[in-house]
Short mmCIF file of C-alpha atoms and ligand atoms in Angstrom, two decimals:
data_model
loop_
_atom_site.label_atom_id
_atom_site.label_comp_id
_atom_site.label_asym_id
_atom_site.label_seq_id
_atom_site.Cartn_x
_atom_site.Cartn_y
_atom_site.Cartn_z
CA MET A 5 0.28 -0.14 0.57
CA PRO A 6 1.48 3.56 -1.12
CA ALA A 7 1.95 6.34 1.06
CA THR A 8 0.40 9.32 1.40
CA VAL A 9 1.70 13.16 1.66
CA VAL A 10 -0.40 16.30 3.57
CA VAL A 11 1.42 19.08 2.88
CA GLY A 12 0.54 22.97 2.86
CA THR A 13 -0.32 24.56 0.34
CA GLN A 14 0.04 28.66 1.51
CA TRP A 15 2.61 29.62 4.25
CA GLY A 16 2.38 27.24 6.99
CA ASP A 17 -0.14 27.06 10.06
CA GLU A 18 -2.99 25.55 7.78
CA GLY A 19 -4.19 22.70 10.15
CA LYS A 20 -1.94 20.33 9.39
CA GLY A 21 -1.60 18.56 12.90
CA LYS A 22 -5.49 18.37 12.82
CA LEU A 23 -5.32 16.45 9.12
CA THR A 24 -2.84 14.18 10.10
CA ASP A 25 -4.63 13.13 13.21
CA LEU A 26 -7.68 12.45 11.14
CA LEU A 27 -6.14 10.25 8.56
CA ALA A 28 -3.61 9.09 10.96
CA ARG A 29 -6.46 6.69 12.38
CA GLU A 30 -6.23 4.70 8.92
CA MET A 31 -2.60 4.39 8.50
CA ASP A 32 0.23 2.58 10.19
CA LEU A 33 3.31 4.49 10.40
CA VAL A 34 3.19 9.15 10.50
CA VAL A 35 5.98 10.61 9.18
CA ARG A 36 7.87 13.73 9.30
CA TYR A 37 10.25 14.51 6.77
CA GLN A 38 11.31 17.94 7.25
CA GLY A 39 11.04 20.81 9.60
CA GLY A 40 12.42 20.99 13.34
CA HIS A 41 10.74 22.01 15.68
CA ASN A 42 9.37 25.69 13.99
CA ALA A 43 6.57 23.41 13.44
CA GLY A 44 3.74 24.35 15.68
CA HIS A 45 0.81 21.44 14.98
CA ARG A 46 -2.18 21.53 17.35
CA ILE A 47 -4.86 19.29 17.65
CA VAL A 48 -7.68 19.35 20.18
CA VAL A 49 -9.27 16.02 21.16
CA ASP A 50 -12.48 16.36 23.23
CA GLY A 51 -11.80 20.18 24.08
CA GLU A 52 -8.12 18.84 25.42
CA ALA A 53 -5.06 20.64 22.74
CA THR A 54 -1.60 18.84 22.14
CA ALA A 55 0.66 21.09 20.22
CA LEU A 56 3.48 19.45 18.56
CA GLN A 57 6.83 20.67 17.05
CA LEU A 58 8.80 17.53 16.64
CA VAL A 59 7.25 14.25 17.24
CA PRO A 60 4.44 13.87 14.25
CA SER A 61 0.90 14.40 14.87
CA GLY A 62 -0.34 10.66 14.75
CA VAL A 63 1.59 10.25 17.59
CA LEU A 64 -2.01 10.05 19.58
CA TYR A 65 -3.02 6.61 18.80
CA GLU A 66 -1.97 3.44 20.15
CA HIS A 67 -1.23 1.68 16.84
CA ILE A 68 0.69 4.62 15.17
CA THR A 69 4.38 4.36 15.12
CA PRO A 70 5.51 7.72 14.56
CA VAL A 71 8.59 8.61 12.73
CA ILE A 72 11.11 11.41 12.59
CA GLY A 73 12.96 10.77 9.15
CA ASN A 74 15.83 11.75 8.06
CA GLY A 75 15.10 15.34 6.34
CA VAL A 76 14.40 16.56 10.02
CA VAL A 77 16.45 18.63 11.75
CA VAL A 78 16.43 17.64 15.89
CA ASP A 79 17.05 19.43 18.65
CA PRO A 80 17.78 16.94 21.30
CA ALA A 81 16.21 18.70 24.56
CA VAL A 82 12.98 19.86 22.51
CA LEU A 83 12.68 15.95 21.55
CA LEU A 84 12.92 14.43 24.93
CA GLY A 85 11.11 17.58 26.45
CA GLU A 86 7.91 17.01 24.07
CA LEU A 87 8.28 13.45 24.45
CA ASP A 88 8.15 13.79 28.52
CA ALA A 89 5.01 15.88 28.36
CA LEU A 90 3.34 13.58 25.85
CA ALA A 91 3.88 10.95 28.65
CA ALA A 92 2.97 13.48 31.28
CA LYS A 93 -0.76 13.30 29.88
CA GLY A 94 -0.76 9.60 29.32
CA VAL A 95 0.21 9.13 25.70
CA ASP A 96 2.63 6.54 24.72
CA VAL A 97 5.88 7.46 23.56
CA SER A 98 7.65 4.46 23.42
CA ARG A 99 7.18 3.44 19.44
CA VAL A 100 8.61 6.65 18.42
CA VAL A 101 11.72 6.08 15.93
CA VAL A 102 14.46 8.60 14.94
CA SER A 103 16.60 8.63 11.77
CA GLY A 104 20.23 8.59 12.23
CA ASN A 105 20.42 10.40 9.32
CA ALA A 106 18.86 13.27 10.69
CA HIS A 107 20.76 16.20 11.19
CA LEU A 108 21.04 17.78 15.39
CA ILE A 109 20.24 21.14 15.99
CA MET A 110 23.65 22.51 18.34
CA PRO A 111 23.06 24.85 20.57
CA TYR A 112 25.48 27.74 18.19
CA HIS A 113 22.71 26.94 15.38
CA GLN A 114 20.44 28.60 17.52
CA GLU A 115 22.93 31.80 18.86
CA LEU A 116 23.34 32.38 15.33
CA ASP A 117 19.50 32.06 14.53
CA ARG A 118 18.92 35.14 16.86
CA LEU A 119 22.33 36.58 16.02
CA THR A 120 21.83 36.93 11.94
CA GLU A 121 18.16 37.73 12.77
CA ARG A 122 19.18 41.15 15.30
CA PHE A 123 22.19 41.33 12.38
CA LEU A 124 20.11 41.93 9.31
CA GLY A 125 17.93 44.38 11.39
CA LYS A 126 14.89 45.96 9.31
CA ASN A 127 15.43 43.29 6.76
CA ALA A 128 15.02 40.28 9.43
CA LEU A 129 13.23 36.98 8.18
CA GLY A 130 11.05 36.82 11.42
CA THR A 131 12.25 33.65 12.11
CA THR A 132 11.76 31.09 14.69
CA LYS A 133 14.72 31.89 16.21
CA ARG A 134 15.15 27.95 16.60
CA GLY A 135 18.25 27.31 14.89
CA ILE A 136 17.16 25.77 11.12
CA GLY A 137 18.84 27.84 8.70
CA PRO A 138 22.00 27.46 10.28
CA ALA A 139 21.46 23.58 10.77
CA TYR A 140 20.58 22.83 7.52
CA ALA A 141 23.50 25.68 6.41
CA ASP A 142 25.72 23.10 8.31
CA LYS A 143 24.16 20.19 6.46
CA ALA A 144 24.82 21.32 2.98
CA SER A 145 28.06 22.63 4.01
CA ARG A 146 29.08 19.08 5.22
CA VAL A 147 29.81 19.97 8.88
CA GLY A 148 26.92 18.83 10.48
CA LEU A 149 26.34 16.94 13.32
CA ARG A 150 23.89 13.73 13.25
CA VAL A 151 21.56 11.66 15.88
CA GLN A 152 24.20 8.79 15.37
CA ASP A 153 27.03 10.74 15.97
CA LEU A 154 25.00 10.55 19.43
CA LEU A 155 26.25 6.64 19.77
CA ASP A 156 29.93 7.60 18.91
CA PRO A 157 31.26 9.81 21.79
CA LYS A 158 34.51 9.55 19.97
CA ILE A 159 33.48 10.66 16.12
CA PHE A 160 31.13 13.56 18.07
CA ARG A 161 33.49 14.87 19.80
CA GLN A 162 35.43 14.97 16.72
CA LYS A 163 33.41 16.69 14.79
CA LEU A 164 32.38 18.71 17.20
CA ASP A 165 35.69 20.20 17.90
CA VAL A 166 36.15 20.88 14.49
CA VAL A 167 33.21 22.73 13.52
CA LEU A 168 32.82 24.49 16.80
CA HIS A 169 36.11 25.73 16.22
CA GLU A 170 34.58 27.68 13.11
CA LYS A 171 31.38 28.73 15.13
CA ASN A 172 33.48 30.20 17.76
CA LEU A 173 35.36 32.33 15.64
CA VAL A 174 32.74 33.81 13.91
CA LEU A 175 30.67 34.70 17.44
CA THR A 176 33.59 35.90 19.42
CA LYS A 177 34.53 38.28 16.31
CA VAL A 178 31.98 39.29 13.88
CA TYR A 179 29.48 39.20 16.65
CA ASN A 180 31.60 39.79 20.30
CA ARG A 181 29.78 36.73 21.69
CA PRO A 182 31.29 34.66 24.50
CA ALA A 183 32.93 31.49 22.96
CA LEU A 184 31.13 28.28 23.76
CA SER A 185 33.21 25.50 25.46
CA ALA A 186 33.45 21.95 23.52
CA GLU A 187 33.87 20.38 26.65
CA GLU A 188 30.52 21.47 27.72
CA LEU A 189 28.53 20.55 24.72
CA ALA A 190 29.43 17.46 24.45
CA ALA A 191 28.64 16.17 27.92
CA THR A 192 25.22 17.57 27.31
CA TYR A 193 24.69 15.67 24.10
CA LEU A 194 26.96 12.45 24.83
CA GLU A 195 25.97 12.00 28.51
CA GLN A 196 22.16 14.07 28.87
CA TYR A 197 21.05 13.02 25.68
CA ALA A 198 22.52 10.62 24.37
CA PRO A 199 21.42 7.96 26.36
CA ARG A 200 18.03 8.49 26.34
CA VAL A 201 17.71 9.08 22.70
CA ALA A 202 19.73 6.13 21.45
CA PRO A 203 16.91 3.15 22.02
CA MET A 204 14.85 5.59 19.49
CA VAL A 205 17.45 5.69 16.57
CA ALA A 206 16.76 3.29 13.49
CA ASP A 207 17.38 2.93 10.43
CA THR A 208 13.94 4.86 9.04
CA VAL A 209 14.78 4.20 5.33
CA SER A 210 14.50 -0.06 6.21
CA LEU A 211 11.38 0.77 8.81
CA LEU A 212 9.66 2.38 6.06
CA HIS A 213 10.48 0.44 3.11
CA GLU A 214 10.06 -3.00 5.29
CA ALA A 215 6.24 -1.32 6.35
CA LEU A 216 5.48 -1.09 2.61
CA ALA A 217 6.22 -4.39 1.53
CA ARG A 218 4.03 -5.77 4.45
CA GLY A 219 1.23 -3.59 2.98
CA GLN A 220 1.02 -1.20 5.94
CA ARG A 221 -0.25 2.41 5.30
CA LEU A 222 2.43 5.31 5.75
CA LEU A 223 1.60 8.95 5.89
CA LEU A 224 3.76 11.89 5.67
CA GLU A 225 3.43 14.52 7.46
CA GLY A 226 4.63 18.03 6.35
CA ALA A 227 5.77 20.65 8.36
CA GLN A 228 5.61 24.86 7.10
CA ALA A 229 4.59 24.41 3.61
CA THR A 230 4.68 25.49 0.37
CA PHE A 231 5.09 29.15 -0.16
CA LEU A 232 7.67 28.51 2.93
CA ASP A 233 9.80 26.22 0.25
CA LEU A 234 13.62 27.07 0.31
CA ASP A 235 13.08 26.87 -4.04
CA HIS A 236 9.68 27.15 -4.41
CA GLY A 237 8.63 30.07 -1.87
CA THR A 238 8.46 33.43 -1.13
CA TYR A 239 12.54 33.88 -0.72
CA PRO A 240 14.53 34.40 0.91
CA PHE A 241 11.22 34.98 3.28
CA VAL A 242 11.25 31.08 3.48
CA THR A 243 12.38 28.05 5.56
CA SER A 244 15.54 26.31 5.14
CA SER A 245 13.95 22.65 3.90
CA ASN A 246 11.60 21.47 1.83
CA PRO A 247 8.14 21.12 2.05
CA VAL A 248 7.13 20.22 -1.04
CA ALA A 249 5.42 17.00 -1.44
CA GLY A 250 9.05 16.04 -3.86
CA GLY A 251 10.57 16.54 -0.34
CA ALA A 252 8.45 13.72 1.12
CA CYS A 253 10.65 11.66 -0.74
CA THR A 254 14.43 13.00 0.16
CA GLY A 255 13.78 13.69 3.96
CA SER A 256 12.17 9.97 4.51
CA GLY A 257 14.46 8.15 2.12
CA LEU A 258 10.71 6.69 -0.13
CA GLY A 259 10.85 6.87 -4.23
CA PRO A 260 8.29 9.02 -6.08
CA ARG A 261 6.62 5.94 -7.10
CA ASP A 262 5.25 5.26 -3.61
CA LEU A 263 3.95 8.24 -2.99
CA SER A 264 0.42 7.88 -4.19
CA ALA A 265 -2.54 10.64 -2.55
CA ILE A 266 -0.73 14.15 -1.93
CA VAL A 267 -3.39 15.67 -0.38
CA GLY A 268 -2.36 20.17 0.12
CA ILE A 269 -4.36 21.59 2.90
CA ALA A 270 -5.56 25.43 2.78
CA LYS A 271 -6.98 27.89 5.12
CA ALA A 272 -10.35 28.98 4.00
CA TYR A 273 -8.57 32.45 3.70
CA VAL A 274 -4.70 32.51 4.63
CA THR A 275 -1.79 33.18 7.18
CA ARG A 276 1.71 34.33 7.36
CA VAL A 277 4.13 34.54 9.91
CA GLY A 278 6.93 36.31 9.42
CA ALA A 279 8.40 38.84 7.08
CA GLY A 280 7.61 38.49 3.30
CA PRO A 281 4.97 39.35 0.45
CA PHE A 282 0.95 38.77 0.91
CA PRO A 283 -0.80 40.08 -1.91
CA THR A 284 -3.86 39.18 -0.68
CA GLU A 285 -3.22 40.77 3.03
CA LEU A 286 -5.43 42.66 4.93
CA GLU A 287 -5.16 45.01 7.66
CA GLY A 288 -7.88 46.83 9.81
CA ASP A 289 -11.06 45.60 11.85
CA LEU A 290 -11.17 43.01 9.32
CA ALA A 291 -7.76 41.42 10.02
CA ASP A 292 -8.27 42.19 13.91
CA ARG A 293 -12.22 40.47 13.47
CA LEU A 294 -10.01 36.93 11.09
CA VAL A 295 -7.64 37.17 13.97
CA GLU A 296 -9.25 36.91 16.51
CA ARG A 297 -11.80 34.28 15.29
CA GLY A 298 -9.31 31.98 13.87
CA GLN A 299 -7.27 32.52 16.90
CA GLU A 300 -4.54 33.24 14.77
CA PHE A 301 -1.72 33.09 17.00
CA GLY A 302 1.82 31.33 16.63
CA THR A 303 1.30 28.08 18.36
CA ASN A 304 4.57 27.74 19.78
CA THR A 305 5.85 30.96 19.23
CA GLY A 306 2.51 32.81 20.30
CA ARG A 307 3.38 35.21 17.55
CA ARG A 308 0.43 36.97 16.12
CA ARG A 309 -0.27 36.01 12.38
CA ARG A 310 -0.66 37.88 9.15
CA VAL A 311 -4.02 37.16 7.11
CA GLY A 312 -5.66 38.09 3.95
CA TRP A 313 -8.16 36.59 1.32
CA PHE A 314 -8.01 33.29 -0.09
CA ASP A 315 -5.61 33.24 -2.46
CA ALA A 316 -6.34 30.47 -5.59
CA VAL A 317 -2.96 31.67 -7.34
CA LEU A 318 -1.16 30.30 -4.48
CA GLY A 319 -3.84 27.78 -4.92
CA ARG A 320 -3.08 26.63 -8.39
CA GLN A 321 1.17 26.51 -7.74
CA ALA A 322 0.58 24.47 -4.90
CA ALA A 323 -1.35 22.01 -7.27
CA ARG A 324 1.41 21.63 -9.67
CA LEU A 325 4.17 22.28 -6.80
CA ASN A 326 2.80 19.20 -5.14
CA SER A 327 0.74 16.84 -7.94
CA LEU A 328 -2.13 16.97 -5.58
CA THR A 329 -4.70 14.15 -6.10
CA GLU A 330 -6.73 16.57 -3.30
CA ILE A 331 -7.32 19.65 -1.44
CA ALA A 332 -8.50 19.53 2.68
CA LEU A 333 -10.21 22.97 2.98
CA THR A 334 -10.01 24.46 7.27
CA LYS A 335 -11.28 26.87 9.46
CA LEU A 336 -13.73 27.32 6.84
CA ASP A 337 -16.39 28.73 10.33
CA VAL A 338 -13.82 31.31 10.81
CA LEU A 339 -15.59 32.72 8.24
CA ASP A 340 -18.96 32.39 9.37
CA GLU A 341 -19.51 36.13 10.36
CA LEU A 342 -18.90 37.91 6.64
CA ASP A 343 -21.00 39.22 4.90
CA GLU A 344 -18.83 39.34 1.67
CA ILE A 345 -15.68 37.09 1.13
CA ARG A 346 -13.75 37.71 -1.26
CA VAL A 347 -11.35 35.34 -3.31
CA CYS A 348 -8.36 36.50 -5.89
CA VAL A 349 -8.68 35.40 -8.98
CA GLY A 350 -5.34 36.26 -10.41
CA TYR A 351 -2.73 38.72 -9.99
CA GLU A 352 -2.45 42.31 -11.87
CA ALA A 353 1.10 43.74 -12.67
CA ALA A 354 1.97 46.66 -15.38
CA GLY A 355 -1.12 45.18 -17.38
CA VAL A 356 0.02 42.08 -17.34
CA ARG A 357 -2.33 39.38 -15.79
CA TYR A 358 -0.97 36.62 -14.30
CA ASP A 359 -3.19 32.98 -13.09
CA HIS A 360 0.09 31.86 -11.79
CA PRO A 361 2.53 34.02 -9.30
CA PRO A 362 5.23 35.72 -11.53
CA TYR A 363 8.53 34.23 -11.56
CA HIS A 364 10.59 37.67 -10.61
CA GLN A 365 10.25 38.27 -6.83
CA SER A 366 10.18 42.24 -7.45
CA VAL A 367 6.65 41.60 -9.52
CA LEU A 368 5.19 40.11 -6.81
CA HIS A 369 6.09 42.45 -4.14
CA GLU A 370 3.88 44.63 -6.44
CA VAL A 371 1.14 42.80 -8.11
CA ALA A 372 -2.55 43.63 -7.53
CA PRO A 373 -4.95 41.21 -6.20
CA ILE A 374 -7.96 40.03 -8.90
CA TYR A 375 -11.30 39.41 -6.49
CA GLU A 376 -14.25 37.98 -7.14
CA THR A 377 -16.35 38.68 -4.07
CA LEU A 378 -19.06 35.78 -2.67
CA PRO A 379 -21.74 36.11 -0.37
CA GLY A 380 -20.92 35.01 3.05
CA TRP A 381 -23.44 32.21 4.87
CA ARG A 382 -23.95 33.90 7.95
CA GLN A 383 -24.20 30.94 10.68
CA ASP A 384 -22.70 28.95 12.40
CA LEU A 385 -20.82 25.67 11.51
CA SER A 386 -19.52 24.73 13.83
CA GLY A 387 -22.24 22.56 15.09
CA VAL A 388 -22.58 21.24 10.98
CA THR A 389 -21.51 17.02 10.96
CA THR A 390 -22.48 16.33 7.64
CA TYR A 391 -21.18 18.19 4.13
CA ASP A 392 -25.53 18.63 3.29
CA GLU A 393 -25.64 20.57 6.49
CA LEU A 394 -23.72 23.33 5.15
CA PRO A 395 -25.48 26.82 4.10
CA ASP A 396 -25.96 26.86 -0.29
CA ALA A 397 -23.50 29.85 0.44
CA ALA A 398 -20.71 27.95 1.86
CA ARG A 399 -21.26 25.27 -0.04
CA ASP A 400 -20.89 27.26 -3.22
CA TYR A 401 -17.52 29.14 -1.42
CA VAL A 402 -16.30 25.52 -1.41
CA ARG A 403 -16.93 24.87 -4.89
CA PHE A 404 -16.56 27.41 -6.22
CA LEU A 405 -11.93 27.46 -4.52
CA ALA A 406 -11.57 24.30 -5.68
CA ASP A 407 -12.55 25.35 -9.26
CA ALA A 408 -10.35 28.36 -9.17
CA ILE A 409 -7.71 25.57 -8.50
CA GLY A 410 -8.23 22.96 -10.23
CA VAL A 411 -8.26 20.13 -7.35
CA PRO A 412 -11.01 18.46 -5.66
CA ILE A 413 -11.80 19.21 -2.22
CA THR A 414 -12.16 16.61 -0.09
CA VAL A 415 -12.22 17.34 3.74
CA VAL A 416 -13.55 20.79 5.15
CA GLY A 417 -13.10 21.53 8.47
CA VAL A 418 -15.95 23.58 10.64
CA GLY A 419 -14.21 23.85 13.71
CA PRO A 420 -10.83 22.92 15.68
CA GLY A 421 -11.92 19.26 17.26
CA ARG A 422 -10.89 16.31 15.59
CA GLU A 423 -14.64 15.89 14.85
CA GLN A 424 -15.25 18.93 13.81
CA PHE A 425 -15.09 18.28 9.88
CA VAL A 426 -16.96 16.80 6.66
CA ARG A 427 -16.76 15.52 3.12
CA PRO A 428 -18.28 16.41 0.07
CA SER A 429 -20.43 13.71 -1.15
P1 GDP B 28 -0.67 23.65 11.06
O1 GDP B 28 0.94 23.98 11.56
O2 GDP B 28 -0.77 23.51 9.65
O3 GDP B 28 -0.62 22.20 12.00
O4 GDP B 28 -1.80 24.48 11.87
P2 GDP B 28 -1.78 25.11 13.64
O5 GDP B 28 -2.01 23.97 14.20
O6 GDP B 28 -0.18 25.47 13.38
O7 GDP B 28 -2.66 25.72 13.54
C1 GDP B 28 -4.45 25.72 12.69
C2 GDP B 28 -4.78 26.10 14.15
O8 GDP B 28 -6.02 25.52 13.66
C3 GDP B 28 -4.56 25.02 14.65
O9 GDP B 28 -4.98 25.95 16.16
C4 GDP B 28 -5.94 24.33 15.47
O10 GDP B 28 -6.88 23.98 16.24
C5 GDP B 28 -6.89 25.44 14.27
N1 GDP B 28 -7.92 24.13 13.06
C6 GDP B 28 -7.78 23.58 12.34
N2 GDP B 28 -8.70 23.18 11.50
C7 GDP B 28 -10.01 24.04 12.27
C8 GDP B 28 -11.31 24.03 11.71
O11 GDP B 28 -11.45 23.94 10.84
N3 GDP B 28 -11.64 25.45 12.55
C9 GDP B 28 -11.11 26.18 13.53
N4 GDP B 28 -11.88 27.02 13.89
N5 GDP B 28 -10.03 26.13 13.94
C10 GDP B 28 -9.51 24.98 13.07
P1 IMO B 29 4.25 24.90 10.75
O1 IMO B 29 4.52 23.37 10.73
C1 IMO B 29 4.07 28.98 10.11
C2 IMO B 29 8.07 31.03 9.25
C3 IMO B 29 8.98 31.93 10.46
C4 IMO B 29 9.58 32.57 8.92
C5 IMO B 29 10.50 32.18 8.38
C6 IMO B 29 11.57 30.93 8.23
O2 IMO B 29 3.66 24.95 11.99
O3 IMO B 29 3.01 25.14 9.50
P2 IMO B 29 12.69 29.21 10.28
O4 IMO B 29 12.65 29.35 11.75
O5 IMO B 29 12.13 28.13 10.09
O6 IMO B 29 13.86 29.61 9.82
O7 IMO B 29 11.90 30.72 9.69
O8 IMO B 29 8.99 30.78 8.22
N1 IMO B 29 7.84 29.24 9.44
C7 IMO B 29 6.25 29.29 9.62
N2 IMO B 29 5.24 29.91 9.36
N3 IMO B 29 4.13 27.83 10.16
C8 IMO B 29 5.37 27.03 10.74
O9 IMO B 29 5.31 25.30 10.64
C9 IMO B 29 6.71 28.12 10.43
N4 IMO B 29 8.02 27.53 10.38
C10 IMO B 29 8.43 28.63 9.84
O10 IMO B 29 8.09 32.48 10.69
O11 IMO B 29 8.89 33.76 8.23
MG1 MG B 30 1.35 25.66 13.00
#
């Protein structure tokens, strides 16, 4: 049985956690394939919220094996803290496995993320300051430490000494910060973290392929989203990994033919955290109302999210970049009180119409959205349990989005709870 991918189609926080949890009922393994604890995936079960950063969202089910794939960057302190917090809530975390090839986030990565952001001043990206960019940069520069290095103290120390020498020169000479101690770092990673992480380390490539061969069902959970993708997003206002569905292969070790369904997640409007272009962005009272109703604050960072109208130009591009087979639309209920809802169906700049994002970033910064206006439904959707119960205007809105993107919408979210979704028949 091949694998299903869950991928964000906007700028993150579309509800990947909720959808992964929902689909995981029918799965055997859930795999995170990129990103790190910059992600915040919130799941609400019986009114109780769980916010996950590194642990795959299927963890709440006892039948799921949660896998942290090779494409993820792992801060062991965060991973262990998250596992402890889940265990304290009664969640069985004994099945969590981590790829030995995943890279480690080290304290100097976090320090450099903070310092670089400060150095950039008004040009800062608004990163989560979790060390994600510097950790992936070291991976690409081939000076990263990997999870498997925790299992070999000699190698760990050798690699750390080499890389820390250079990091300390940057910290002290460029940023005038104190040097970090290799002794202390090695003690923390090898004595505190390694004994707890070691039992979780696995050859996840073999694990996943053996699971496929047994006919088990795999769900690949993306973090971040298509327009935060390092290659296809609004560079440089992106994250440092590849959230697009192709990243699910490199970040897990599955081959492209192992993927069957690619489910794109889209909010019924758009949000973005941090800097970068956002053609349909709203400001003023309407933005405040959407932020308030949608509780648009970062799941882990608490930052207020920017909000805007649904952007079908991005949707169409996400359909191409990810080979989307279907879309799950979330947070339709947040639009309940609006008289009218706008949808961006194209962009216009210097007399040219764009149905897909212009490749030149300078043009993207200048585009004016072309809107179609649809009537609102002014009705509370949170208690709706079947698609047919949705008011006509809500169903028309869903159909309009599916047509504008050219991909069927197969799940519609009407509230944060695990049961709050309906499926078009
Ligand atoms: P992720 O990063 O894509 O997993 O998304 P987040 O968890 O960061 O943010 C999505 C937020 O929307 C969370 O607080 C979810 O509980 C919430 N949510 C998900 N689906 C729905 C929905 O259909 N309606 C409402 N009102 N909230 C939802
Ligand atoms: P989930 O998985 C929304 C954004 C940051 C910043 C940019 C780069 O919950 O959807 P980074 O720390 O990755 O170097 O920051 O990416 N960003 C997210 N925005 N949701 C996320 O994750 C994000 N992860 C990173 O705000 O603009
Ligand atoms: Mg999130």
